[in-house]
C-alpha cells in the first residue's frame, strides 16, 4: 500500500485538484485507490460530488476517529465515488480536531495508526489531501505517508513557500526519525504568460530543485473549474481536455517513483 500526501502550506495552489486527479488517474491505470480528505474545508469531497451530501452529515466521521471518540472500524468510513476512487470524506467536525488534539499523546500519528488498521493489500495507493497550512493535520498527513507531492504556482512567492515546505519536512524528519521522500514538485494552475514561464524557468534552475520540479505543468483551464462544479474530475467531465494527458503523465511518474 503506497501512501502519498499532497501538501503545501500555501493556499490557492490547487492542491486538491492534484489530489483528485492523481487518485482518479491511478484508478484509470488499474489501481485500487483510497483518497482521504484531511482538509476541514472538504474540497476533495467536492471534486467527487459528495460534499453537499456528507459534509454536515451527523454520523461517524474522520474527526471522531482522529480524536479517539469512535469505536467503529476505520474502514466503515469509506464511500465509493463515481470515478472508482474509494474516499474517506472530511466533515464539518474536522474544524475542531486541531484544538482537540492540542495536548494529546501521539497527536501527529493518529492517521498513521488508523491506516495501519487497514489490510495491507486493501489498496494499491492511498492519496491524502492535506490542509493548506502547517499544523497537526498536515503533520498527520506527512507522517502517515512519508512520501509527498508538492503543488506550486508559477509566481514569485513560490520559492519562499517551497523553502517553508522543505523546512517543515526536515523538522518532521528530525523530530520523528523518519525520511520524507519528495516525489516531485508539480507546477499547477499555470497561466499562459511570460511571467509564469520565467518563474518556472527560475524554479527549474534553482539548486536542489532541478530534479524535483516536473518538466511539465498543469495549465489553468476553465474545464478544471467546471469539472469540480459538476463533482467530477476531467477524466469524467471532459476526457478530451489537453490537461488529461498531463495528469496521466503525472500519474505514471508517481507510479514509477514509488516502485
Coordinates of C-alpha atoms in Angstrom, one line a residue:
X1 CA 0.0 0.0 0.0
X2 CA 1.8 3.1 -1.2
X3 CA 0.8 6.3 0.6
X4 CA 1.2 9.8 -0.8
X5 CA 0.4 13.1 0.8
X6 CA -0.4 16.1 -1.3
X7 CA 0.8 19.1 0.7
X8 CA 1.7 22.7 0.6
X9 CA 1.1 25.1 3.4
X10 CA 0.4 27.9 0.9
X11 CA -3.2 28.2 -0.1
X12 CA -4.5 28.6 -3.6
X13 CA -2.0 26.3 -5.3
X14 CA -4.7 23.8 -6.5
X15 CA -3.6 21.1 -4.1
X16 CA -7.0 19.4 -4.0
X17 CA -7.2 19.4 -7.9
X18 CA -3.9 17.5 -8.0
X19 CA -5.1 15.0 -5.3
X20 CA -8.4 14.4 -7.0
X21 CA -6.9 13.8 -10.5
X22 CA -4.0 11.8 -9.2
X23 CA -6.3 9.4 -7.4
X24 CA -8.6 9.2 -10.5
X25 CA -5.6 8.7 -12.7
X26 CA -4.3 5.9 -10.6
X27 CA -7.7 4.2 -10.9
X28 CA -7.5 4.7 -14.7
X29 CA -4.2 2.8 -14.6
X30 CA -5.9 -0.2 -12.9
X31 CA -5.1 0.5 -9.3
X32 CA -7.3 0.2 -6.2
X33 CA -7.1 3.7 -4.6
X34 CA -8.2 5.2 -1.3
X35 CA -8.4 9.0 -1.1
X36 CA -8.5 10.7 2.3
X37 CA -9.9 14.3 2.6
X38 CA -7.9 15.6 5.6
X39 CA -8.8 19.2 4.9
X40 CA -11.5 20.6 7.2
X41 CA -12.9 22.5 4.2
X42 CA -13.8 19.2 2.4
X43 CA -12.9 20.3 -1.1
X44 CA -11.7 16.8 -2.2
X45 CA -15.3 15.7 -1.5
X46 CA -16.5 18.4 -3.8
X47 CA -14.3 17.1 -6.6
X48 CA -16.1 13.8 -6.3
X49 CA -19.6 15.3 -5.9
X50 CA -20.1 14.3 -2.3
X51 CA -19.6 17.4 -0.2
X52 CA -23.2 18.5 -0.2
X53 CA -24.5 15.1 1.0
X54 CA -21.8 14.2 3.5
X55 CA -20.0 17.3 4.9
X56 CA -22.6 18.1 7.6
X57 CA -23.9 14.5 8.0
X58 CA -24.4 13.6 11.6
X59 CA -22.8 10.3 11.6
X60 CA -19.5 8.5 12.4
X61 CA -16.7 10.5 10.7
X62 CA -13.0 11.0 10.3
X63 CA -12.8 13.7 13.0
X64 CA -14.2 11.3 15.6
X65 CA -11.6 8.6 14.7
X66 CA -8.7 11.1 14.9
X67 CA -9.6 12.1 18.4
X68 CA -10.4 8.5 19.5
X69 CA -14.1 9.1 20.0
X70 CA -15.3 6.3 17.7
X71 CA -15.4 2.6 18.3
X72 CA -16.4 1.7 14.8
X73 CA -13.9 0.2 12.3
X74 CA -12.0 2.9 10.3
X75 CA -12.9 1.2 7.0
X76 CA -16.5 1.8 7.7
X77 CA -16.0 5.5 6.8
X78 CA -15.2 4.6 3.2
X79 CA -17.6 5.7 0.5
X80 CA -17.4 4.9 -3.2
X81 CA -17.2 7.6 -5.8
X82 CA -18.5 7.5 -9.4
X83 CA -14.9 7.6 -10.6
X84 CA -13.9 4.4 -8.9
X85 CA -11.9 6.1 -6.1
X86 CA -12.8 5.0 -2.6
X87 CA -13.0 8.0 -0.3
X88 CA -12.8 8.8 3.4
X89 CA -14.6 12.1 3.5
X90 CA -13.9 15.1 5.6
X91 CA -16.6 16.5 7.9
X92 CA -17.6 19.8 9.5
X93 CA -16.3 18.3 12.8
X94 CA -12.8 18.3 11.3
X95 CA -12.6 22.0 12.2
X96 CA -12.3 21.2 15.8
X97 CA -9.7 18.4 15.5
X98 CA -6.6 20.6 15.9
X99 CA -7.8 22.1 19.2
X100 CA -9.0 18.7 20.4
X101 CA -5.5 17.2 19.8
X102 CA -3.6 20.1 21.3
X103 CA -2.3 18.2 24.3
X104 CA -2.9 14.7 23.1
X105 CA -0.3 12.0 23.1
X106 CA 0.9 10.9 19.6
X107 CA -1.3 13.5 18.1
X108 CA 0.8 13.7 14.9
X109 CA 0.5 9.9 14.3
X110 CA -3.3 9.5 14.6
X111 CA -3.9 9.0 10.9
X112 CA -0.9 6.6 10.6
X113 CA -2.4 4.5 13.3
X114 CA -5.8 4.4 11.7
X115 CA -4.3 3.4 8.3
X116 CA -2.4 0.6 10.0
X117 CA -5.8 -1.0 10.8
X118 CA -6.5 -1.5 7.1
X119 CA -5.3 -4.7 5.5
X120 CA -2.0 -4.1 3.7
X121 CA -3.5 -5.4 0.4
X122 CA -6.7 -3.4 0.7
X123 CA -5.4 -0.7 -1.7
X124 CA -2.5 -0.1 -4.1
X125 CA -2.4 3.6 -3.2
X126 CA -3.6 5.9 -0.5
X127 CA -3.7 9.6 -1.6
X128 CA -4.1 12.1 1.3
X129 CA -5.2 15.7 0.7
X130 CA -3.9 17.8 3.5
X131 CA -4.9 21.3 4.7
X132 CA -3.3 24.4 3.1
X133 CA -1.5 25.3 6.3
X134 CA 1.0 24.0 8.8
X135 CA -0.3 22.2 11.8
X136 CA -1.2 18.9 13.3
X137 CA -3.4 17.7 10.4
X138 CA -0.7 18.4 7.9
X139 CA 1.8 16.6 10.2
X140 CA -0.5 13.7 10.3
X141 CA -0.7 13.5 6.5
X142 CA 3.1 13.7 6.1
X143 CA 3.9 11.1 8.9
X144 CA 1.2 8.7 7.6
X145 CA 2.5 8.9 4.0
X146 CA 6.2 9.7 4.3
X147 CA 6.0 10.5 0.6
X148 CA 4.9 13.9 -0.5
X149 CA 3.8 15.6 -3.8
X150 CA 4.1 19.4 -3.6
X151 CA 1.9 21.5 -5.9
X152 CA 3.1 25.1 -6.6
X153 CA 2.0 28.0 -8.6
X154 CA 4.3 29.9 -11.0
X155 CA 4.6 33.1 -9.1
X156 CA 7.3 34.9 -7.1
X157 CA 6.1 33.6 -3.7
X158 CA 6.6 30.0 -4.8
X159 CA 10.3 29.8 -3.8
X160 CA 9.5 31.2 -0.3
X161 CA 6.6 28.7 0.1
X162 CA 8.9 25.9 -1.1
X163 CA 11.5 26.8 1.4
X164 CA 9.0 26.7 4.2
X165 CA 7.7 23.3 3.0
X166 CA 11.2 21.8 2.8
X167 CA 12.0 23.2 6.3
X168 CA 8.8 21.5 7.6
X169 CA 9.8 18.2 6.1
X170 CA 13.3 18.4 7.6
X171 CA 11.8 19.3 11.0
X172 CA 9.5 16.3 10.9
X173 CA 12.3 14.0 9.8
X174 CA 14.4 15.2 12.8
X175 CA 11.6 15.1 15.3
X176 CA 10.3 11.6 14.4
X177 CA 13.3 9.9 13.0
X178 CA 11.8 9.3 9.5
X179 CA 12.8 10.1 6.0
X180 CA 10.3 12.2 4.0
X181 CA 10.6 11.4 0.3
X182 CA 9.6 14.2 -2.1
X183 CA 8.2 12.5 -5.2
X184 CA 8.1 15.8 -7.1
X185 CA 7.0 19.4 -7.3
X186 CA 4.0 20.0 -9.6
X187 CA 3.6 23.4 -11.3
X188 CA -0.2 23.9 -11.2
X189 CA -2.8 26.4 -12.3
X190 CA -0.1 27.9 -14.6
X191 CA -1.4 30.8 -16.8
X192 CA 0.0 31.4 -20.3
X193 CA 2.1 34.5 -19.8
X194 CA 5.8 35.4 -19.8
X195 CA 6.0 36.0 -16.1
X196 CA 4.8 32.4 -15.3
X197 CA 7.2 30.9 -17.8
X198 CA 10.1 32.9 -16.4
X199 CA 9.2 31.9 -12.8
X200 CA 9.1 28.2 -13.9
X201 CA 12.5 28.6 -15.6
X202 CA 13.9 30.0 -12.4
X203 CA 12.4 27.2 -10.3
X204 CA 13.8 24.5 -12.5
X205 CA 17.2 26.1 -12.4
X206 CA 17.4 26.5 -8.6
X207 CA 19.9 24.4 -6.8
X208 CA 18.3 21.5 -5.2
X209 CA 15.1 21.7 -7.2
X210 CA 16.3 20.7 -10.7
X211 CA 15.4 17.0 -10.1
X212 CA 12.2 17.8 -8.2
X213 CA 10.2 20.1 -10.4
X214 CA 8.4 18.2 -13.1
X215 CA 9.3 19.2 -16.7
X216 CA 5.6 19.8 -17.5
X217 CA 2.8 21.8 -15.8
X218 CA -0.9 21.8 -15.3
X219 CA -2.2 24.8 -17.1
X220 CA -5.0 27.0 -15.9
X221 CA -8.2 25.8 -17.7
X222 CA -11.8 26.7 -17.2
X223 CA -12.7 23.0 -17.7
X224 CA -11.0 22.1 -14.4
X225 CA -13.3 24.6 -12.5
X226 CA -16.4 23.4 -14.4
X227 CA -15.5 19.8 -13.6
X228 CA -15.3 20.5 -9.9
X229 CA -18.7 22.3 -10.0
X230 CA -20.1 19.1 -11.5
X231 CA -18.5 17.0 -8.8
X232 CA -16.1 15.4 -11.3
X233 CA -12.5 15.3 -12.5
X234 CA -11.5 15.9 -16.1
X235 CA -11.4 12.1 -16.6
X236 CA -15.2 12.1 -16.4
X237 CA -16.2 15.7 -17.3
X238 CA -14.0 16.1 -20.4
X239 CA -11.5 13.4 -21.2
X240 CA -10.6 15.3 -24.3
X241 CA -9.1 18.2 -22.4
X242 CA -5.5 18.9 -23.2
X243 CA -4.7 18.6 -19.4
X244 CA -5.8 15.0 -19.2
X245 CA -2.5 13.8 -20.8
X246 CA -0.7 15.9 -18.3
X247 CA -2.5 14.4 -15.3
X248 CA -1.9 11.0 -16.9
X249 CA 1.9 11.7 -17.2
X250 CA 1.9 12.8 -13.6
X251 CA 0.2 9.5 -12.6
X252 CA 2.8 7.5 -14.5
X253 CA 5.6 9.4 -12.9
X254 CA 4.2 8.8 -9.4
X255 CA 3.8 5.1 -10.1
X256 CA 7.4 4.9 -11.3
X257 CA 8.7 6.8 -8.4
X258 CA 7.2 4.6 -5.7
X259 CA 8.1 1.3 -7.3

